[in-house]
C-alpha positions as protocol buffer text, in pm:
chain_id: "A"
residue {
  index: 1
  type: UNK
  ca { x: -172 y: -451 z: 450 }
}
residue {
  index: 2
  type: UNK
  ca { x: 172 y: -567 z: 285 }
}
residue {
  index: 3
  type: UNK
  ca { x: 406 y: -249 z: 133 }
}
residue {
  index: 4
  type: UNK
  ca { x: 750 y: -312 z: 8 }
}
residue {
  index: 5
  type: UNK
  ca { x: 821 y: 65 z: -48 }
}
residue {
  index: 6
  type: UNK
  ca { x: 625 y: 349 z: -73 }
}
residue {
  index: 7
  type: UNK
  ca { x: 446 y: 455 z: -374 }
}
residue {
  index: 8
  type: UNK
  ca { x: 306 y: 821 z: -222 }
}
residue {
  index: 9
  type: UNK
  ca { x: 669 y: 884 z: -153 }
}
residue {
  index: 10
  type: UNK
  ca { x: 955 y: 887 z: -391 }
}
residue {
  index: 11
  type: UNK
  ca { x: 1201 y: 877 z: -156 }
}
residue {
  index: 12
  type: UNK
  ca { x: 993 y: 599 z: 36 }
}
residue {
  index: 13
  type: UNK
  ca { x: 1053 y: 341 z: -297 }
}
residue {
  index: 14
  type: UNK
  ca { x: 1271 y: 83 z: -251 }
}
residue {
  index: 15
  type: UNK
  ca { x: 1606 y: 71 z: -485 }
}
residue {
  index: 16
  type: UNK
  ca { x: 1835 y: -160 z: -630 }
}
residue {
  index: 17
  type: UNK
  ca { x: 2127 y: 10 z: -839 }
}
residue {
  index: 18
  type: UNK
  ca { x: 2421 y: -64 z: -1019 }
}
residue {
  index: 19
  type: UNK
  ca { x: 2619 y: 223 z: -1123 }
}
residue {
  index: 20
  type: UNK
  ca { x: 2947 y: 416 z: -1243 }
}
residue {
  index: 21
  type: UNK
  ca { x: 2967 y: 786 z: -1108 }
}
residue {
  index: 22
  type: UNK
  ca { x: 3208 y: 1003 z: -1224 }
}
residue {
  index: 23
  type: UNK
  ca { x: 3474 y: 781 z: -1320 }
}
residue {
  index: 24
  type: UNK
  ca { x: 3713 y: 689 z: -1572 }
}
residue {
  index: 25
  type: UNK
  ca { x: 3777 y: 329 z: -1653 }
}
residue {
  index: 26
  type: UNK
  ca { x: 3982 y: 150 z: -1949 }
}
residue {
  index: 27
  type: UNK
  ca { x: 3980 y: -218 z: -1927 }
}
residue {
  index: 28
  type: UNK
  ca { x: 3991 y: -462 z: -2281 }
}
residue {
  index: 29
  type: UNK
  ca { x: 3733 y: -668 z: -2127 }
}
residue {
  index: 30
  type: UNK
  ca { x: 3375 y: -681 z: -2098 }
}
residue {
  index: 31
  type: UNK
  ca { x: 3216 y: -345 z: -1889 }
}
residue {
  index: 32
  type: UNK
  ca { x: 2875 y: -514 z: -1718 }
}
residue {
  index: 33
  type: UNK
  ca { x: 2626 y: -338 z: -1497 }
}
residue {
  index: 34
  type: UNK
  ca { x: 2303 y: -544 z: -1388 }
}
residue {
  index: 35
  type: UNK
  ca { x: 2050 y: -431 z: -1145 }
}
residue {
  index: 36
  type: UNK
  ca { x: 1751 y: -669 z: -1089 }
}
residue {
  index: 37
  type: UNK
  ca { x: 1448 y: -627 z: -839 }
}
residue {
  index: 38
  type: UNK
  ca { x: 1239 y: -946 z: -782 }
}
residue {
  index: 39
  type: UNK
  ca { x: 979 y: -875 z: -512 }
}
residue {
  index: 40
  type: UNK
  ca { x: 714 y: -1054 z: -447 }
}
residue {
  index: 41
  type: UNK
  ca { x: 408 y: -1079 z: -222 }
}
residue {
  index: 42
  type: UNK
  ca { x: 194 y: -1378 z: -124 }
}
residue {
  index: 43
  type: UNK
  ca { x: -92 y: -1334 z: 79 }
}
residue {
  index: 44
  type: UNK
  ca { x: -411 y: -1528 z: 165 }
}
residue {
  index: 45
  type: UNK
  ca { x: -667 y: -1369 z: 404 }
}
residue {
  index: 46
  type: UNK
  ca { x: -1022 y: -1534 z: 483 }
}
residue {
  index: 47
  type: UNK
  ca { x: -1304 y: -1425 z: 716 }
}
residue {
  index: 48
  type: UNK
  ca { x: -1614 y: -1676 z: 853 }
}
residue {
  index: 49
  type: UNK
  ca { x: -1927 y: -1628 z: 1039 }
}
residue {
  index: 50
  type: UNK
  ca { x: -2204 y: -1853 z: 1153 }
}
residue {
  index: 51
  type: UNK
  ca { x: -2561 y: -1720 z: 1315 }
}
residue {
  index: 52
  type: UNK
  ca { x: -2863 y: -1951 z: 1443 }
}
residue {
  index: 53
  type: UNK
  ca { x: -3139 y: -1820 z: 1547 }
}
residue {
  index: 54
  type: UNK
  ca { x: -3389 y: -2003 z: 1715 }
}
residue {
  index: 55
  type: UNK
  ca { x: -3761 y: -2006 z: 1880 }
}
residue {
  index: 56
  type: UNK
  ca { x: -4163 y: -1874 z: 1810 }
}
residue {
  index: 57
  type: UNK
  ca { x: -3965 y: -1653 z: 1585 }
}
residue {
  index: 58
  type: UNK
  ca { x: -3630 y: -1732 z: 1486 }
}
residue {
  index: 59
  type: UNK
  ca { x: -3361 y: -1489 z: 1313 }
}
residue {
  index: 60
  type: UNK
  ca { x: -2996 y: -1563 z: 1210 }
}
residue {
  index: 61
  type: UNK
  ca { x: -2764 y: -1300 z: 1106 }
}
residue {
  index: 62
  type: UNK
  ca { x: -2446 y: -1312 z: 989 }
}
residue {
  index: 63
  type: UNK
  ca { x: -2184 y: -1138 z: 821 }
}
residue {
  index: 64
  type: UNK
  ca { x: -1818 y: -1168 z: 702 }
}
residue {
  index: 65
  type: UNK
  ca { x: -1596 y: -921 z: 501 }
}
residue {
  index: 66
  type: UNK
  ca { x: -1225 y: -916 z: 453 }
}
residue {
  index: 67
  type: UNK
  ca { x: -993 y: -751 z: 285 }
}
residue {
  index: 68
  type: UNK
  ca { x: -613 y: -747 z: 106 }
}
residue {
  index: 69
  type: UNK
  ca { x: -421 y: -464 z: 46 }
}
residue {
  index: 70
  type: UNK
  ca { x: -50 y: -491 z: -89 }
}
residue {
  index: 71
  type: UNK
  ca { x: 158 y: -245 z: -287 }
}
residue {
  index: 72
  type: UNK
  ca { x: 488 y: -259 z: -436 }
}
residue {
  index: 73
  type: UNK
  ca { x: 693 y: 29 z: -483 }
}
residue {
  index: 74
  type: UNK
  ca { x: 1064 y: 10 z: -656 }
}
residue {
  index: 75
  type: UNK
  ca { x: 1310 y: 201 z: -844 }
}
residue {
  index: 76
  type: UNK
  ca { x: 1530 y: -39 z: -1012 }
}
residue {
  index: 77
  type: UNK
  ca { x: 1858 y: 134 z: -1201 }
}
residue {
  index: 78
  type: UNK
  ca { x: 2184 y: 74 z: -1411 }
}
residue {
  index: 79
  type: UNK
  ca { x: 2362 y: 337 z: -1532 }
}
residue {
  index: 80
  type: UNK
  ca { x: 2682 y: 564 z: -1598 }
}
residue {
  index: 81
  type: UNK
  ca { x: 2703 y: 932 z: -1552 }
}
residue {
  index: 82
  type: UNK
  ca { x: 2828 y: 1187 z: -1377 }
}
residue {
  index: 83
  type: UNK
  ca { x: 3126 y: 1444 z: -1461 }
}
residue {
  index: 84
  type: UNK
  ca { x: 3271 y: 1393 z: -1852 }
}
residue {
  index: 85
  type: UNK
  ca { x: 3521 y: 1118 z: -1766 }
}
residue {
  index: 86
  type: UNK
  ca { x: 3624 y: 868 z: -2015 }
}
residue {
  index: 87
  type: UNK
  ca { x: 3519 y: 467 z: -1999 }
}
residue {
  index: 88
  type: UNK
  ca { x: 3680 y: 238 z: -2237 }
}
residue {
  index: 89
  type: UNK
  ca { x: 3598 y: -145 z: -2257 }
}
residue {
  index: 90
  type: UNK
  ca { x: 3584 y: -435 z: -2517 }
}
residue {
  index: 91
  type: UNK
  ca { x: 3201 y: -413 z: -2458 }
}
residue {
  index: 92
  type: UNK
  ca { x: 2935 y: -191 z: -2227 }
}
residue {
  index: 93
  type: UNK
  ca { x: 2621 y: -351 z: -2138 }
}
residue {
  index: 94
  type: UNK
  ca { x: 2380 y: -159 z: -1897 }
}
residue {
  index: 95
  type: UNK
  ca { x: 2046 y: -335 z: -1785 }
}
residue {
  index: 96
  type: UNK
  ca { x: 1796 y: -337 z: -1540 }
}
residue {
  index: 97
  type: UNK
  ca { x: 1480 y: -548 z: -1482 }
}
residue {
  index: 98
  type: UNK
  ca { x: 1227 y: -564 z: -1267 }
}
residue {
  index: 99
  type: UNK
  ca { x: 1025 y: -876 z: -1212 }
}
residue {
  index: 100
  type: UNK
  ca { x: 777 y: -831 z: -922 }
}
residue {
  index: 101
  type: UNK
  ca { x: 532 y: -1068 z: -809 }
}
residue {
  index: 102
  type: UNK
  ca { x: 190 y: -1008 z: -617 }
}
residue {
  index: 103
  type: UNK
  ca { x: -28 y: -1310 z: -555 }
}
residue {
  index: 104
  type: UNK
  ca { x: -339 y: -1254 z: -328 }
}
residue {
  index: 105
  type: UNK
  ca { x: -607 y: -1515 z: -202 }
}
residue {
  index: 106
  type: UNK
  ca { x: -928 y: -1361 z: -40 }
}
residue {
  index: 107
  type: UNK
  ca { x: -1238 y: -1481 z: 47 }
}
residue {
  index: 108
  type: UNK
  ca { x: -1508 y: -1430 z: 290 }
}
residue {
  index: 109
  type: UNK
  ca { x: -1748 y: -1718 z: 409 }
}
residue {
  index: 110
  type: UNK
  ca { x: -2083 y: -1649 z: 573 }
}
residue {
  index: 111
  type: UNK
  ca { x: -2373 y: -1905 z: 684 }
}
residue {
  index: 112
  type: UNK
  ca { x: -2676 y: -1810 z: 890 }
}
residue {
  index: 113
  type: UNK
  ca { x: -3025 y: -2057 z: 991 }
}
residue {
  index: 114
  type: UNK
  ca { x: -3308 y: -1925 z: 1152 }
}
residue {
  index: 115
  type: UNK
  ca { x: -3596 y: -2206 z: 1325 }
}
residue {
  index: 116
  type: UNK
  ca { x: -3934 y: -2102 z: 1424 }
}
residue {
  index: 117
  type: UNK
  ca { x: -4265 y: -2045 z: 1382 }
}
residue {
  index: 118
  type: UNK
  ca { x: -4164 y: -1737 z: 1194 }
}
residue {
  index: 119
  type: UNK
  ca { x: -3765 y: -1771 z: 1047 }
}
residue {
  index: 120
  type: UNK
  ca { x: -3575 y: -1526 z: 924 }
}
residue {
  index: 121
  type: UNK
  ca { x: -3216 y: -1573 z: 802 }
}
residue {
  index: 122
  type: UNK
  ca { x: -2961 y: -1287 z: 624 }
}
residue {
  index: 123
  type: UNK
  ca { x: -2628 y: -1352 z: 523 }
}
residue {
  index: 124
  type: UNK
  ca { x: -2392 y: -1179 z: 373 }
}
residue {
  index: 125
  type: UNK
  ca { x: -2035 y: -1231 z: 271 }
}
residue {
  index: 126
  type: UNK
  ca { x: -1778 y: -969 z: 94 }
}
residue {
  index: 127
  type: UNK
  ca { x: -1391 y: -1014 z: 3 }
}
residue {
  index: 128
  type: UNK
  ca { x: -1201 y: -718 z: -159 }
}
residue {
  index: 129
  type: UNK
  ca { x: -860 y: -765 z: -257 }
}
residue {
  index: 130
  type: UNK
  ca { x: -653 y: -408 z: -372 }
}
residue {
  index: 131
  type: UNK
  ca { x: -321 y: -490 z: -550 }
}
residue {
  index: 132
  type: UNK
  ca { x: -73 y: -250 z: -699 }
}
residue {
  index: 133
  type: UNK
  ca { x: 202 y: -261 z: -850 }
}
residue {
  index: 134
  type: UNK
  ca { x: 432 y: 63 z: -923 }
}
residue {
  index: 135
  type: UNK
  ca { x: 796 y: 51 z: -1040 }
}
residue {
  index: 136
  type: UNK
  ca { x: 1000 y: 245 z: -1227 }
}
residue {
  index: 137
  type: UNK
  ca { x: 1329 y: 91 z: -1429 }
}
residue {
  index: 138
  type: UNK
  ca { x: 1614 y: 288 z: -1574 }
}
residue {
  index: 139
  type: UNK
  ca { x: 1877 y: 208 z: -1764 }
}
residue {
  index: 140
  type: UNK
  ca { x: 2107 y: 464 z: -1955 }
}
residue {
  index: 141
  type: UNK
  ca { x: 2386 y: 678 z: -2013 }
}
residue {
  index: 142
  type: UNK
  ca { x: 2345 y: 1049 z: -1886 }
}
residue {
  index: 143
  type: UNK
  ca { x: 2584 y: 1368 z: -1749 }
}
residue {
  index: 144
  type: UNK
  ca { x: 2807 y: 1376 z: -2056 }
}
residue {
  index: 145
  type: UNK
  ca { x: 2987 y: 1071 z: -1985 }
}
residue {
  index: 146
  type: UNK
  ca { x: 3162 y: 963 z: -2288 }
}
residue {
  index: 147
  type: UNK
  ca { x: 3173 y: 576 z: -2355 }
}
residue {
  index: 148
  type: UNK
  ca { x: 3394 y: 384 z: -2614 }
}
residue {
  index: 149
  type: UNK
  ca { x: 3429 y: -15 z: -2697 }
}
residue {
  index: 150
  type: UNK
  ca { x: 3684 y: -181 z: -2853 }
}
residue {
  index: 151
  type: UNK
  ca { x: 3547 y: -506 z: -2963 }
}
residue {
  index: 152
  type: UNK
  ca { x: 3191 y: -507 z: -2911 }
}
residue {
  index: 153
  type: UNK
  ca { x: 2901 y: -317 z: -2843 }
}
residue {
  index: 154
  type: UNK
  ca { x: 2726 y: -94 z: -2619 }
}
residue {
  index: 155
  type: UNK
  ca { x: 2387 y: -244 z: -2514 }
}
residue {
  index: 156
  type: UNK
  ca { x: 2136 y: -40 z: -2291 }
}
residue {
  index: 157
  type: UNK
  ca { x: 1815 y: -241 z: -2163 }
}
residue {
  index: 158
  type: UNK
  ca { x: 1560 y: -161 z: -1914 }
}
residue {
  index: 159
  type: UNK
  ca { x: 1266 y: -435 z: -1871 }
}
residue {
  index: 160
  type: UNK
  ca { x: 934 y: -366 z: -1631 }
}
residue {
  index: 161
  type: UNK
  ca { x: 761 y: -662 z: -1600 }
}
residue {
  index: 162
  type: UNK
  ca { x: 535 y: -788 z: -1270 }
}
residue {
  index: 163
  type: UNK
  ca { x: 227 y: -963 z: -1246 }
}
residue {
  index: 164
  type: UNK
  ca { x: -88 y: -955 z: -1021 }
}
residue {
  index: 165
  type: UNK
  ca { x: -281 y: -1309 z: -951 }
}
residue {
  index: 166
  type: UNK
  ca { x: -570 y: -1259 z: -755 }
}
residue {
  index: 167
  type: UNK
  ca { x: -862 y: -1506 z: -633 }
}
């Protein structure tokens, strides 16, 4: 089992933050805040058996199961608050993204022969692969903070992405 974070815990989730807290800033130039998360989890897990069975009556058995289990679990956050302080800048621009990556490989391989009079041969092969995925991104403005720009804008962006691959 791979975990980056917890996702049965909010305090257990991993964070990546950019932030302004109850403060006052004037500047003319550009005011930038980027947080960015880019986990990422690559795993490749394979089980094998073999059986022969042999005589007047010959049984093979064999069986072969595996599994995958990995989770990610990430708070990813840019943002200004706190007490009602005044920020001045030429431009604001707040983001966060989030970009993780899980990419799993499982298989299970099973072969069995039985020789004889009377031959018997079972085999059975299983491969389960559990993948998840479960992030939260903020980006904002909150606790009566009062933003002004000069010359530009003020841009607020929060992207989720992530993507599962499993074989």
């Amino acid at each position: 089992e791979n975990d980056i974070g917890n996702p049965d815990d909010a305090n257990g989730q991993d964070q990546v933050q950019a932030y302004i807290r109850s403060s006052a800033i004037s500047t003319t130039g550009a005011l930038s805040l980027q947080a960015t998360s880019t986990e990422a989890i690559d795993a490749f897990v394979l089980a094998g058996s073999v059986a022969i069975g042999g005589g007047s009556v010959g049984v093979g058995a064999s069986v072969a199961g595996t599994a995958s289990v990995n989770n990610i679990a990430n708070h990813t956050a840019a943002f200004i608050d706190g007490d009602a302080k005044a920020i001045t800048a030429g431009s604001i621009d707040i983001a966060a993204a989030d970009s993780s990556v899980i990419s799993t490989s499982t298989a299970a391989a099973s072969l069995s022969a039985g020789f004889g009079e009377t031959a018997v041969s079972v085999s059975i092969g299983v491969a389960r692969a559990l993948d998840a995925i479960d992030n939260d991104v903020y980006a904002g403005i909150s606790g009566g903070q009062t933003v002004e720009t000069t010359s530009g804008k003020v841009a607020v962006d929060a992207k989720r992405g992530g993507s599962i691959t499993a074989v």
